[in-house]
CSV table of C-alpha atoms in Angstrom, one decimal:
chain,number,residue,atom,x,y,z
A,12,UNK,CA,1.7,20.0,-13.6
A,13,UNK,CA,-1.8,18.2,-12.4
A,14,UNK,CA,-1.2,15.0,-10.6
A,15,UNK,CA,-2.5,11.8,-12.3
A,16,UNK,CA,-3.8,10.9,-8.5
A,17,UNK,CA,-5.3,13.4,-6.1
A,18,UNK,CA,-6.9,12.1,-2.8
A,19,UNK,CA,-8.4,14.2,-0.5
A,20,UNK,CA,-10.1,13.9,2.7
A,21,UNK,CA,-10.6,9.9,1.8
A,22,UNK,CA,-12.6,8.6,5.0
A,23,UNK,CA,-14.0,5.4,5.3
A,24,UNK,CA,-16.3,4.4,8.4
A,25,UNK,CA,-17.0,1.0,8.7
A,26,UNK,CA,-20.5,0.9,10.5
A,27,UNK,CA,-21.7,-2.4,12.6
A,28,UNK,CA,-25.3,-2.2,13.4
A,29,UNK,CA,-25.0,-4.3,16.5
A,30,UNK,CA,-27.2,-7.1,17.8
A,31,UNK,CA,-29.4,-7.8,20.9
A,32,UNK,CA,-26.2,-7.3,23.4
A,33,UNK,CA,-24.3,-4.7,21.6
A,34,UNK,CA,-24.9,-1.1,20.4
A,35,UNK,CA,-24.1,-0.1,17.0
A,36,UNK,CA,-20.6,1.3,16.5
A,37,UNK,CA,-18.7,2.9,13.8
A,38,UNK,CA,-15.2,2.0,13.1
A,39,UNK,CA,-13.2,5.0,11.1
A,40,UNK,CA,-10.8,2.8,9.5
A,41,UNK,CA,-9.6,5.9,6.5
A,42,UNK,CA,-10.1,9.2,8.8
A,43,UNK,CA,-9.6,12.1,6.4
A,44,UNK,CA,-6.5,10.9,4.5
A,45,UNK,CA,-4.7,13.2,1.8
A,46,UNK,CA,-1.7,12.8,-1.2
A,47,UNK,CA,-1.2,13.3,-4.4
A,48,UNK,CA,0.7,10.7,-7.0
A,49,UNK,CA,2.4,12.0,-9.8
A,50,UNK,CA,2.6,10.5,-13.2
A,51,UNK,CA,5.1,8.1,-13.5
A,52,UNK,CA,6.0,7.8,-9.6
A,53,UNK,CA,6.3,5.3,-7.1
A,54,UNK,CA,4.7,6.5,-4.2
A,55,UNK,CA,4.9,4.2,-0.7
A,56,UNK,CA,2.2,4.0,2.2
A,57,UNK,CA,3.4,3.1,4.8
A,58,UNK,CA,2.3,1.6,8.5
A,59,UNK,CA,1.6,-1.0,10.9
A,60,UNK,CA,-1.1,-3.2,10.4
A,61,UNK,CA,-4.5,-2.1,10.6
A,62,UNK,CA,-3.7,1.8,10.1
A,63,UNK,CA,-6.1,1.5,7.1
A,64,UNK,CA,-3.5,1.8,4.4
A,65,UNK,CA,-5.1,-1.3,3.0
A,66,UNK,CA,-8.2,0.2,2.9
A,67,UNK,CA,-6.8,3.5,1.7
A,68,UNK,CA,-6.3,1.4,-1.6
A,69,UNK,CA,-9.6,0.1,-1.9
A,70,UNK,CA,-11.2,2.5,-1.5
A,71,UNK,CA,-9.1,4.6,-4.5
A,72,UNK,CA,-10.2,1.6,-6.7
A,73,UNK,CA,-13.5,1.9,-5.0
A,74,UNK,CA,-13.3,-2.0,-4.7
A,75,UNK,CA,-14.5,-0.1,-1.3
A,76,UNK,CA,-17.0,2.0,-1.8
A,77,UNK,CA,-15.8,6.2,0.8
A,78,UNK,CA,-17.7,7.2,3.2
A,79,UNK,CA,-16.6,10.9,2.4
A,80,UNK,CA,-13.8,12.5,0.3
A,81,UNK,CA,-12.7,13.1,-3.4
A,82,UNK,CA,-10.4,10.4,-5.4
A,83,UNK,CA,-9.2,12.6,-8.8
A,84,UNK,CA,-7.9,10.7,-11.5
A,85,UNK,CA,-6.8,12.2,-14.6
A,86,UNK,CA,-8.6,15.7,-13.3
A,87,UNK,CA,-11.6,13.7,-13.0
A,88,UNK,CA,-13.5,12.8,-9.6
A,89,UNK,CA,-14.4,8.9,-10.2
A,90,UNK,CA,-16.6,8.7,-7.2
A,91,UNK,CA,-18.9,10.8,-9.0
A,92,UNK,CA,-18.8,8.1,-11.8
A,93,UNK,CA,-22.0,5.8,-12.8
A,94,UNK,CA,-21.1,2.2,-12.2
A,95,UNK,CA,-20.7,2.2,-15.9
A,96,UNK,CA,-18.5,4.6,-16.3
A,97,UNK,CA,-16.6,3.5,-13.2
A,98,UNK,CA,-15.6,0.2,-14.8
A,99,UNK,CA,-14.4,1.5,-17.9
A,100,UNK,CA,-12.1,3.8,-15.8
A,101,UNK,CA,-10.9,0.6,-14.5
A,102,UNK,CA,-9.1,-0.2,-17.3
A,103,UNK,CA,-6.2,2.5,-16.6
A,104,UNK,CA,-6.5,1.4,-12.5
A,105,UNK,CA,-5.8,-2.2,-11.7
A,106,UNK,CA,-4.7,-3.6,-8.1
A,107,UNK,CA,-2.4,-6.6,-7.3
A,108,UNK,CA,-3.6,-8.3,-4.1
A,109,UNK,CA,-1.7,-9.5,-1.1
A,110,UNK,CA,-2.2,-13.2,-0.7
A,111,UNK,CA,-1.5,-15.2,-4.2
A,112,UNK,CA,-3.7,-18.0,-2.9
A,113,UNK,CA,-6.6,-16.5,-2.6
A,114,UNK,CA,-6.5,-13.6,-5.4
A,115,UNK,CA,-6.7,-16.8,-8.1
A,116,UNK,CA,-9.5,-18.5,-8.8
A,117,UNK,CA,-8.5,-22.1,-7.8
A,118,UNK,CA,-11.1,-23.5,-10.7
A,119,UNK,CA,-10.2,-21.6,-13.5
A,120,UNK,CA,-6.6,-22.1,-16.1
A,121,UNK,CA,-4.1,-19.6,-16.0
A,122,UNK,CA,-4.9,-18.2,-19.2
A,123,UNK,CA,-8.3,-17.8,-18.5
A,124,UNK,CA,-7.1,-15.8,-15.2
A,125,UNK,CA,-5.0,-13.7,-17.3
A,126,UNK,CA,-7.5,-13.1,-20.4
A,127,UNK,CA,-10.8,-12.1,-17.8
A,128,UNK,CA,-10.2,-8.8,-17.5
A,129,UNK,CA,-9.9,-8.5,-21.7
A,130,UNK,CA,-13.2,-10.9,-21.7
A,131,UNK,CA,-15.5,-8.1,-19.3
A,132,UNK,CA,-14.0,-5.7,-21.4
A,133,UNK,CA,-14.6,-7.3,-24.7
A,134,UNK,CA,-11.1,-6.4,-26.3
A,135,UNK,CA,-10.2,-8.5,-29.2
A,136,UNK,CA,-11.0,-12.2,-30.5
A,137,UNK,CA,-10.3,-15.5,-28.4
A,138,UNK,CA,-6.9,-16.0,-30.5
A,139,UNK,CA,-5.6,-12.3,-30.1
A,140,UNK,CA,-6.4,-12.5,-26.2
A,141,UNK,CA,-5.0,-16.1,-26.1
A,142,UNK,CA,-1.5,-14.4,-27.6
A,143,UNK,CA,-1.9,-11.6,-24.9
A,144,UNK,CA,-1.6,-13.9,-22.3
A,145,UNK,CA,1.2,-15.8,-23.3
A,146,UNK,CA,3.1,-12.6,-24.2
A,147,UNK,CA,2.1,-11.0,-20.7
A,148,UNK,CA,3.7,-14.5,-19.3
A,149,UNK,CA,6.7,-13.7,-20.9
A,150,UNK,CA,7.0,-10.4,-19.6
A,151,UNK,CA,6.7,-11.2,-16.2
A,152,UNK,CA,9.0,-14.2,-16.5
A,153,UNK,CA,6.8,-17.0,-17.0
A,154,UNK,CA,7.0,-19.8,-19.5
A,155,UNK,CA,4.1,-19.7,-22.5
A,156,UNK,CA,3.8,-23.7,-22.4
A,157,UNK,CA,2.0,-22.5,-18.3
A,158,UNK,CA,-0.9,-20.9,-19.6
A,159,UNK,CA,-3.1,-24.4,-19.6
A,160,UNK,CA,-2.3,-25.0,-15.7
A,161,UNK,CA,-4.2,-24.4,-12.6
A,162,UNK,CA,-3.0,-21.9,-10.0
A,163,UNK,CA,-2.0,-24.6,-7.5
A,164,UNK,CA,0.5,-25.6,-9.8
A,165,UNK,CA,2.4,-22.8,-9.2
A,166,UNK,CA,4.8,-21.5,-6.6
A,167,UNK,CA,4.3,-18.3,-4.5
A,168,UNK,CA,6.4,-16.3,-6.0
A,169,UNK,CA,4.8,-17.6,-10.0
A,170,UNK,CA,1.3,-16.7,-8.8
A,171,UNK,CA,2.6,-13.4,-7.8
A,172,UNK,CA,3.6,-12.8,-10.9
A,173,UNK,CA,0.0,-14.1,-12.7
A,174,UNK,CA,-1.5,-11.6,-10.9
A,175,UNK,CA,1.0,-8.9,-12.1
A,176,UNK,CA,-0.1,-10.2,-15.7
A,177,UNK,CA,-3.5,-10.0,-15.2
A,178,UNK,CA,-3.5,-6.2,-13.8
A,179,UNK,CA,-1.3,-5.6,-16.8
A,180,UNK,CA,-3.4,-7.0,-19.6
A,181,UNK,CA,-5.4,-3.7,-20.4
A,182,UNK,CA,-2.4,-1.5,-20.6
A,183,UNK,CA,-3.6,0.8,-17.2
A,184,UNK,CA,-1.8,3.7,-16.1
A,185,UNK,CA,-2.2,3.1,-12.2
A,186,UNK,CA,-1.1,-0.2,-10.6
A,187,UNK,CA,-2.4,-0.3,-6.4
A,188,UNK,CA,0.3,-3.1,-5.5
A,189,UNK,CA,-1.5,-3.7,-2.0
A,190,UNK,CA,1.5,-5.6,0.3
A,191,UNK,CA,2.5,-7.4,-3.3
A,192,UNK,CA,5.6,-9.4,-1.5
A,193,UNK,CA,4.6,-9.4,2.1
A,194,UNK,CA,3.3,-13.0,1.3
A,195,UNK,CA,6.5,-14.5,-0.2
A,196,UNK,CA,10.1,-15.2,1.2
A,197,UNK,CA,12.8,-12.9,0.9
A,198,UNK,CA,14.1,-14.3,-2.4
A,199,UNK,CA,11.2,-14.2,-4.4
A,200,UNK,CA,10.6,-10.9,-2.9
A,201,UNK,CA,13.3,-9.8,-4.1
A,202,UNK,CA,12.4,-11.0,-8.0
A,203,UNK,CA,9.5,-9.4,-8.0
A,204,UNK,CA,10.0,-5.7,-6.3
A,205,UNK,CA,13.0,-6.2,-9.2
A,206,UNK,CA,10.4,-7.0,-11.6
A,207,UNK,CA,7.6,-4.2,-10.4
A,208,UNK,CA,10.8,-1.5,-10.6
A,209,UNK,CA,11.5,-3.1,-14.6
A,210,UNK,CA,8.0,-3.0,-15.7
A,211,UNK,CA,7.7,1.1,-14.8
A,212,UNK,CA,10.8,1.5,-16.3
A,213,UNK,CA,9.3,0.3,-20.1
A,214,UNK,CA,5.9,1.4,-19.7
A,215,UNK,CA,5.7,4.4,-17.8
A,216,UNK,CA,3.7,2.7,-14.8
A,217,UNK,CA,2.3,5.1,-11.9
A,218,UNK,CA,2.3,2.7,-8.5
A,219,UNK,CA,0.9,3.1,-5.1
A,220,UNK,CA,3.1,0.5,-3.2
A,221,UNK,CA,1.1,-0.7,0.5
A,222,UNK,CA,3.8,-2.3,2.4
A,223,UNK,CA,4.8,-2.7,5.9
A,224,UNK,CA,8.2,-3.4,5.2
A,225,UNK,CA,10.2,-0.7,5.6
A,226,UNK,CA,13.0,-1.6,3.0
A,227,UNK,CA,10.9,-2.8,0.5
A,228,UNK,CA,9.5,0.8,0.1
A,229,UNK,CA,12.6,2.4,0.6
A,230,UNK,CA,14.5,0.2,-2.3
A,231,UNK,CA,11.4,1.3,-4.7
A,232,UNK,CA,9.3,4.2,-3.3
A,233,UNK,CA,9.8,8.4,-5.2
A,234,UNK,CA,7.8,9.2,-1.8
A,235,UNK,CA,6.4,7.9,1.1
A,236,UNK,CA,3.6,8.6,3.1
A,237,UNK,CA,3.5,7.2,7.2
A,238,UNK,CA,-0.1,6.3,8.0
A,239,UNK,CA,-1.0,6.2,11.8
A,240,UNK,CA,-4.1,5.2,13.0
A,241,UNK,CA,-6.5,5.5,9.8
A,242,UNK,CA,-4.9,9.0,9.1
A,243,UNK,CA,-1.6,10.0,7.0
A,244,UNK,CA,1.1,11.6,9.7
A,245,UNK,CA,4.1,12.5,7.4
A,246,UNK,CA,4.7,12.5,3.6
A,247,UNK,CA,8.0,12.9,2.1
A,248,UNK,CA,10.8,12.1,-0.2
A,249,UNK,CA,12.0,8.6,0.6
A,250,UNK,CA,16.0,9.7,1.3
A,251,UNK,CA,14.8,12.5,3.3
A,252,UNK,CA,12.2,10.3,5.2
A,253,UNK,CA,14.4,7.6,6.0
A,254,UNK,CA,17.7,10.2,6.7
A,255,UNK,CA,15.9,12.7,8.9
A,256,UNK,CA,12.0,11.9,10.1
A,257,UNK,CA,10.5,14.4,11.8
A,258,UNK,CA,7.1,12.8,13.1
A,259,UNK,CA,7.3,10.9,16.2
A,260,UNK,CA,5.7,7.8,15.0
A,261,UNK,CA,7.9,7.5,11.9
A,262,UNK,CA,11.2,8.1,14.0
A,263,UNK,CA,9.6,5.0,16.3
A,264,UNK,CA,9.2,3.1,13.0
A,265,UNK,CA,12.4,3.5,11.4
A,266,UNK,CA,13.9,2.5,14.7
A,267,UNK,CA,12.6,-0.9,14.7
A,268,UNK,CA,14.0,-2.1,11.5
A,269,UNK,CA,16.6,-4.8,12.2
A,270,UNK,CA,19.8,-4.0,11.7
A,271,UNK,CA,21.6,-6.9,9.7
A,272,UNK,CA,25.3,-5.5,10.7
A,273,UNK,CA,26.6,-7.0,13.8
A,274,UNK,CA,28.7,-3.8,14.6
A,275,UNK,CA,25.7,-1.4,14.3
A,276,UNK,CA,23.4,-3.6,16.3
A,277,UNK,CA,23.9,-2.6,19.6
A,278,UNK,CA,24.0,0.9,18.5
A,279,UNK,CA,20.7,0.5,17.0
A,280,UNK,CA,19.3,-0.9,20.1
A,281,UNK,CA,20.4,1.6,22.1
A,282,UNK,CA,18.8,4.6,20.0
A,283,UNK,CA,15.3,2.5,20.0
A,284,UNK,CA,12.5,4.3,20.2
A,285,UNK,CA,9.4,2.6,21.8
A,286,UNK,CA,6.1,3.9,22.0
A,287,UNK,CA,4.4,3.5,25.8
A,288,UNK,CA,0.5,2.1,25.8
A,289,UNK,CA,-1.3,-0.1,22.8
A,290,UNK,CA,-2.9,1.2,19.5
A,291,UNK,CA,-6.2,3.1,20.3
A,292,UNK,CA,-9.3,1.9,18.8
A,293,UNK,CA,-10.0,2.7,15.7
A,294,UNK,CA,-13.8,2.7,17.0
A,295,UNK,CA,-13.2,6.1,19.5
A,296,UNK,CA,-10.1,7.5,18.2
A,297,UNK,CA,-8.3,10.2,20.3
A,298,UNK,CA,-8.9,14.0,19.2
A,299,UNK,CA,-5.8,16.0,17.8
A,300,UNK,CA,-3.1,13.9,16.6
A,301,UNK,CA,-3.7,10.3,17.3
A,302,UNK,CA,-0.2,9.7,18.7
A,303,UNK,CA,-0.7,12.0,21.6
A,304,UNK,CA,-1.4,9.5,24.0
A,305,UNK,CA,1.6,7.5,23.1
A,306,UNK,CA,4.3,9.7,21.9
A,307,UNK,CA,7.4,10.3,23.5
A,308,UNK,CA,7.3,14.4,23.0
A,309,UNK,CA,5.6,15.9,26.2
A,310,UNK,CA,3.7,18.7,23.8
A,311,UNK,CA,0.1,19.8,24.9
A,312,UNK,CA,-0.1,21.3,21.8
A,313,UNK,CA,-0.2,18.1,20.1
A,314,UNK,CA,-3.5,17.7,21.3
A,315,UNK,CA,-5.0,20.2,19.1
A,316,UNK,CA,-2.9,19.3,16.0
A,317,UNK,CA,-5.3,17.6,13.4
A,318,UNK,CA,-3.2,17.8,10.1
A,319,UNK,CA,-0.2,15.7,8.8
A,320,UNK,CA,3.0,16.7,9.2
A,321,UNK,CA,4.8,17.0,5.9
A,322,UNK,CA,8.7,17.1,5.9
A,323,UNK,CA,10.3,19.8,4.7
A,324,UNK,CA,13.5,18.6,5.3
A,325,UNK,CA,15.9,19.5,8.6
A,326,UNK,CA,16.9,17.0,11.1
A,327,UNK,CA,15.0,15.8,14.3
A,328,UNK,CA,17.2,14.6,17.2
A,329,UNK,CA,16.0,11.6,18.9
A,330,UNK,CA,18.0,13.2,22.2
A,331,UNK,CA,15.1,15.6,22.6
A,332,UNK,CA,12.8,13.0,23.7
A,333,UNK,CA,14.8,9.9,25.0
A,334,UNK,CA,15.1,10.5,28.1
A,335,UNK,CA,11.6,10.3,28.4
A,336,UNK,CA,11.2,6.8,27.4
A,337,UNK,CA,12.1,3.5,28.1
A,338,UNK,CA,15.4,2.0,25.9
A,339,UNK,CA,15.8,-1.4,26.2
A,340,UNK,CA,19.2,-2.7,27.2
A,341,UNK,CA,21.1,-5.2,25.9
A,342,UNK,CA,21.1,-8.5,26.6
A,343,UNK,CA,23.6,-10.3,29.2
A,344,UNK,CA,26.0,-13.0,28.2
């Protein structure tokens, strides 16, 4: 089966021209990313802030032009598309932005914001576009009577629902949700996540969910890719990744998830995996495996590893390398 989205060796380098006292530099934000997304799949992309996951999502839609690589959508490399052809292709590919405050034009009525994709692609009459906006408002859990309001009259969760309605206006196949719930309260996060899940079930949507909240990704994703310093270090089914992470960075990332149960908290603290040192600069990343300078596994071979590790089953025991790391002790009373 041909995947809906096939990302190959995707690279994005940001160049700084420097100045009178600074030399030119190149920031390797995304450095050779590979993954595929099947139609109807919920694909998670996780990692710490600055790892390049949002830049990857924007490169997929060509909101940011990649430096190198390929992005195949429905069997065609969209990086070869002309500007006009790419504009037409975006009917199939939409994005929900992270910040529900800055992603909506404060000078426009929300009805005009939701109708704007239809206007750009010259679809329907004025009355048909207004009817479509009202239909989308009800679909995402908002009231038709609020169409003539401005964005500042809505809460953060409602604004994100407006952003989702705008993304659905053209009936896309693929939606990139870039940290779509990270700026919302926890209770509102659950509502928006359930909304995305319901919309996928109803319309057969395909998602690339970008997030740093591992609990959100676990709840909704079928497969998950873990990024570190511009590279994908592990890809696995969601359940497999959370039960048996294999890459040391994934193990450390999973161990940092807070445990709400007080009875399990002390055990989780004892099993906490801490990476030593600071995250290297994307201007001059380490050769080979980018984690080898901070990795608790003392493997000289890591310096030569450049390909991502893909989970294929099996377990990864923390005891193999816990002796080489500092484990925090429980606080005394």
